[in-house]
Tab-separated table of C-alpha atoms and ligand atoms in Angstrom:
chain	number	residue	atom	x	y	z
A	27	UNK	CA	-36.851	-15.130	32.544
A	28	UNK	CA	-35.555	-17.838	34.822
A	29	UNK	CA	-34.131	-16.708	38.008
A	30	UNK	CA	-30.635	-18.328	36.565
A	31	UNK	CA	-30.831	-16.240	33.749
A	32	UNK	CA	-31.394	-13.299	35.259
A	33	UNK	CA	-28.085	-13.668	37.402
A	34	UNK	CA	-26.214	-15.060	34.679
A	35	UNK	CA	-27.169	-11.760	32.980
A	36	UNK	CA	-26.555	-9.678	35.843
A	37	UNK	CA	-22.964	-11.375	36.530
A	38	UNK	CA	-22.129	-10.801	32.363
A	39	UNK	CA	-23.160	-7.484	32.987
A	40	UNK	CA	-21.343	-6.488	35.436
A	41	UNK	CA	-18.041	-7.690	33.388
A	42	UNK	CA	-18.550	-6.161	30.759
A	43	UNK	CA	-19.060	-3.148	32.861
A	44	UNK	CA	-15.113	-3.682	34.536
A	45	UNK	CA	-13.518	-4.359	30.974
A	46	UNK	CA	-14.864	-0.915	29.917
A	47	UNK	CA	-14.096	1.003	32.881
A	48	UNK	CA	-10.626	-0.649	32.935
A	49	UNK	CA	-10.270	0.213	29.030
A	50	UNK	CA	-11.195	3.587	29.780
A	51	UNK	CA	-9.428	4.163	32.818
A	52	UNK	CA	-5.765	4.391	31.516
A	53	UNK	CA	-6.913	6.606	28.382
A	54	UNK	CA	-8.060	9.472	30.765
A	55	UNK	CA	-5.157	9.430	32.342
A	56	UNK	CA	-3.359	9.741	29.389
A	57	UNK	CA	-5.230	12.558	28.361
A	58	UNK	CA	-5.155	14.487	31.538
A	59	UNK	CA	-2.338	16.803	29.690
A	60	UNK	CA	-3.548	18.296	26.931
A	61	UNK	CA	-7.234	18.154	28.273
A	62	UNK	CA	-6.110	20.527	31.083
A	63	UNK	CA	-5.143	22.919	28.703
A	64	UNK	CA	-8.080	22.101	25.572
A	65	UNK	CA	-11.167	21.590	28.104
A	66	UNK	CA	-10.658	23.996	31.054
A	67	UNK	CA	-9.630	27.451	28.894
A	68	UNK	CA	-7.468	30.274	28.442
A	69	UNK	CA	-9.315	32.279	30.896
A	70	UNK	CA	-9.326	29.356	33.631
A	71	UNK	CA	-5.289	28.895	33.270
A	72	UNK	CA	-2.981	31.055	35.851
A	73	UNK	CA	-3.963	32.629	38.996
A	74	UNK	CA	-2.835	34.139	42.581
A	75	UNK	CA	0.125	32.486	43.911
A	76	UNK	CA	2.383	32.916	47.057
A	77	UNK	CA	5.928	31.226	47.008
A	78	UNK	CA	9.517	31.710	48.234
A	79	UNK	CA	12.046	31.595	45.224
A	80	UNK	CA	15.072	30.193	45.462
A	81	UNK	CA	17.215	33.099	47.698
A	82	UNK	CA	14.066	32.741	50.120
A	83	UNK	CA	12.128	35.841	48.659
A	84	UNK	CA	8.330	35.754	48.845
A	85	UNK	CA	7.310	36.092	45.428
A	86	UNK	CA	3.532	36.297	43.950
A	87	UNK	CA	2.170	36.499	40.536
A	88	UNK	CA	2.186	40.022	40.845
A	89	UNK	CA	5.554	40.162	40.880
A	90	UNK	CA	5.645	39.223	36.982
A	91	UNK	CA	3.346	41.256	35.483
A	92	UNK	CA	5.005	43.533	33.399
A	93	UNK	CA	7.004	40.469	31.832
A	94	UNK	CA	6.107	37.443	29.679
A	95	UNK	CA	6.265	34.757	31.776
A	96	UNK	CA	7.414	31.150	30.829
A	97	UNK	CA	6.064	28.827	33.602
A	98	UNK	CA	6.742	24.983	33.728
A	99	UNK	CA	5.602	22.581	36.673
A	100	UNK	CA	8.435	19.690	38.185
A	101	UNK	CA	11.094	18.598	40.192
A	102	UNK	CA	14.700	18.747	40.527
A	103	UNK	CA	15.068	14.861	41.033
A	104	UNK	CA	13.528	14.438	37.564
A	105	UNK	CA	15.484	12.441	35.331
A	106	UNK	CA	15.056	13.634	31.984
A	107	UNK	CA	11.385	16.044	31.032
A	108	UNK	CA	12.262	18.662	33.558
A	109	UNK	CA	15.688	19.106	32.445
A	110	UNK	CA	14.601	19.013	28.749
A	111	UNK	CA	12.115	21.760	29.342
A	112	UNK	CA	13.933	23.944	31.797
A	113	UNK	CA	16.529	23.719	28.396
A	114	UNK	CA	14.309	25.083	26.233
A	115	UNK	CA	12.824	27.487	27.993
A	116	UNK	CA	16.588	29.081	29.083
A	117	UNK	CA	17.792	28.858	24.988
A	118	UNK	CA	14.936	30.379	23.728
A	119	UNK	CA	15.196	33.560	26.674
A	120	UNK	CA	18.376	33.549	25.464
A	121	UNK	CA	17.468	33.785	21.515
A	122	UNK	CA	16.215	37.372	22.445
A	123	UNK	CA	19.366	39.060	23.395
A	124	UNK	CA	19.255	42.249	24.802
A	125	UNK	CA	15.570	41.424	25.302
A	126	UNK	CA	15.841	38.603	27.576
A	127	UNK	CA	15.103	40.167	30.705
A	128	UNK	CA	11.286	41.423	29.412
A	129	UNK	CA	10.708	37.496	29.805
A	130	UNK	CA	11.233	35.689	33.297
A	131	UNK	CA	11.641	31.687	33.427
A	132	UNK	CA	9.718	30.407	36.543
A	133	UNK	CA	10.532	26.581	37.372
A	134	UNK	CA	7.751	25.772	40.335
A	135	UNK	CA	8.618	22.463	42.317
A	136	UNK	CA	5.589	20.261	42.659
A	137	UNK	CA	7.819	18.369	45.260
A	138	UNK	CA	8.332	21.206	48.373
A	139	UNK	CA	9.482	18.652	50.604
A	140	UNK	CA	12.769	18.172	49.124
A	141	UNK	CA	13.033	21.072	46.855
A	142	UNK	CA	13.915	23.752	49.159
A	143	UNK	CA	14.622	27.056	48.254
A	144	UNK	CA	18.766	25.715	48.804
A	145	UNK	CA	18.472	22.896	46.462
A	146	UNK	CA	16.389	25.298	44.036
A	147	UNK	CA	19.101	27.226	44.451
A	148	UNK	CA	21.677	24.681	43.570
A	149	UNK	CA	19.760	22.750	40.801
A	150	UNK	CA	19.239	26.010	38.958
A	151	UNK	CA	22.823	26.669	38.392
A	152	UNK	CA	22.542	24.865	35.533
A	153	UNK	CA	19.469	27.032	33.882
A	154	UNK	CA	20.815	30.426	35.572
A	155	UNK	CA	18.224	32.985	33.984
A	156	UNK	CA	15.732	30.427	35.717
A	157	UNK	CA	13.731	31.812	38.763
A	158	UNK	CA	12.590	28.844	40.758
A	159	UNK	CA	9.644	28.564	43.070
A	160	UNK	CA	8.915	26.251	46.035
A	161	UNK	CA	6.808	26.870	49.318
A	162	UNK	CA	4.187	25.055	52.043
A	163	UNK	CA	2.767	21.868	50.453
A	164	UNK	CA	-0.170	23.734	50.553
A	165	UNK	CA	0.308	26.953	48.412
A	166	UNK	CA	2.361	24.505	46.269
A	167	UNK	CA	-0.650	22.718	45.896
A	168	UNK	CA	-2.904	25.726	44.835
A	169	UNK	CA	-0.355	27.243	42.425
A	170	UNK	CA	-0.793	23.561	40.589
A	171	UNK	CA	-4.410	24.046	41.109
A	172	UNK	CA	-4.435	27.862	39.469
A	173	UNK	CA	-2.406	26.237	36.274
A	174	UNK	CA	-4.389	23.350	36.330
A	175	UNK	CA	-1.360	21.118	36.689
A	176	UNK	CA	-1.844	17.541	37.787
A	177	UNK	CA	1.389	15.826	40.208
A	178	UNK	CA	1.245	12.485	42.275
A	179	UNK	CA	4.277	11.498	44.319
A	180	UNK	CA	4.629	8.013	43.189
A	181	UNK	CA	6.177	4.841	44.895
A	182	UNK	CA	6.141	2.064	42.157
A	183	UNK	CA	9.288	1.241	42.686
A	184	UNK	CA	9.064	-0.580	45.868
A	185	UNK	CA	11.189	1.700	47.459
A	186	UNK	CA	9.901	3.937	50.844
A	187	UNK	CA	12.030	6.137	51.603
A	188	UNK	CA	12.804	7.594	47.587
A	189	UNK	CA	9.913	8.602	45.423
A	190	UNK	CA	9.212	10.344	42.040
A	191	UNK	CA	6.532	12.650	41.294
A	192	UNK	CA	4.063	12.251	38.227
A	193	UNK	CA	3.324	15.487	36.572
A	194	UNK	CA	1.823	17.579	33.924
A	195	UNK	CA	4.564	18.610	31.431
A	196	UNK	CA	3.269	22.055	30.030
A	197	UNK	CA	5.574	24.938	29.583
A	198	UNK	CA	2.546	27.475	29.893
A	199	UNK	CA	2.939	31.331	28.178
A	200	UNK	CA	1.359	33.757	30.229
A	201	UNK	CA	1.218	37.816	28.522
A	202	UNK	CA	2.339	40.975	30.861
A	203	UNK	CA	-1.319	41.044	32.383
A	204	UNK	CA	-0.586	37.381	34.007
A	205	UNK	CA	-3.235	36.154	31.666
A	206	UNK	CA	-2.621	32.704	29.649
A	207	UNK	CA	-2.127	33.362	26.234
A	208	UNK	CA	-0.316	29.740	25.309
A	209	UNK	CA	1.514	26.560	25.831
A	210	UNK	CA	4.155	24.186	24.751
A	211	UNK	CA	5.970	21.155	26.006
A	212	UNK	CA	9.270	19.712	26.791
A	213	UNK	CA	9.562	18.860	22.930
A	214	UNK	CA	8.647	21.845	21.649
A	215	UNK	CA	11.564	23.496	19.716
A	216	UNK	CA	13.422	26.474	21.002
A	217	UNK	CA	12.720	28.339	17.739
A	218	UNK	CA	9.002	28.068	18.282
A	219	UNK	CA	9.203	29.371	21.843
A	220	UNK	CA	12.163	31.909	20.973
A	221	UNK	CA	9.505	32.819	17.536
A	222	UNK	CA	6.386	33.189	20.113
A	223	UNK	CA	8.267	35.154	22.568
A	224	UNK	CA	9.517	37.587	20.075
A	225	UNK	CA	5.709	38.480	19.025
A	226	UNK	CA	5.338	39.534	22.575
A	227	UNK	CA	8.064	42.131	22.952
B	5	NI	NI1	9.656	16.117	35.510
């Protein structure tokens, strides 16, 4: 081939190279919800933790077993998925009755900075069976890790000084033994979480 050729080649190449990883770029990250629970595995999903709840308590994951736990990853400054899931997770605790306190509701901030264990606190008086979890950046950071939850604080809006966080919306199910035993979302129904639970008790 001529040498023109061969960079022509090379330079068509290397486009069509870019389009594809472009295409595929956005897809993955579209994925990167269910895949973390499909790909990774019951076994994989749940793990040691060390936080401070929302009355400044060290809690672990210890401190659950015993109880189904309902565990969903967010923020209190999020506008509308945290709110809808914290919802259903409080109705369908609620559904059981008398029951209700074999199940605890764990809301863990995947934004420490601001969520304090005050504004926990304050944000939860709206889902009051809900025990809420915050800590170090750090052991926030490896509770998301042991639940394979995926958060970015995020900036598109041009602003500096406010932010939002990107997260994983999974309400995960985890049995007595702290093991993972399922999952729903912020759209799941209360009936199917309140019909799940009751299995369980
Ligand atoms: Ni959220």
């Amino acid at each position: 081939m001529r040498r023109s050729t061969i960079v022509l080649l090379a330079v068509a190449a290397f486009i069509v190279g870019a389009a594809a990883a472009l295409a595929v770029f956005p897809a993955a990250r579209e994925r990167v919800l269910p895949d973390a629970v499909r790909n990774v595995g019951a076994a994989a999903i749940g793990g040691p933790f060390t936080l401070v709840d929302q009355t400044g308590r060290t809690v672990t994951e210890k401190d659950f077993h015993g109880r189904v736990m309902l565990v969903y990853f967010g923020f209190t400054n999020c506008p509308d998925v945290c709110p809808a899931a914290l919802q259903v997770m409080d109705a369908a605790r609620e559904r059981l009755g008398a029951q209700a306190n074999r199940v605890a509701s764990v809301f863990v901030t995947v934004d420490p900075e601001r969520d304090t264990p005050a504004v926990l606190s304050d944000y939860l008086t709206s889902f009051p069976g809900t025990i809420g979890l915050t800590g170090s950046v750090e052991a926030v950071r490896q509770a998301a890790a042991a639940y394979r939850v995926y958060f970015k604080k995020s900036k598109d809006d041009g602003s500096s000084a406010s932010y939002t966080v990107d997260h994983t919306s999974i309400i995960y199910l985890m049995g007595p033994d702290g093991r993972f035993i399922s999952h729903f979302t912020h759209a799941s129904s209360v009936d199917s979480i309140a019909a799940k639970l009751a299995t369980l008790l």
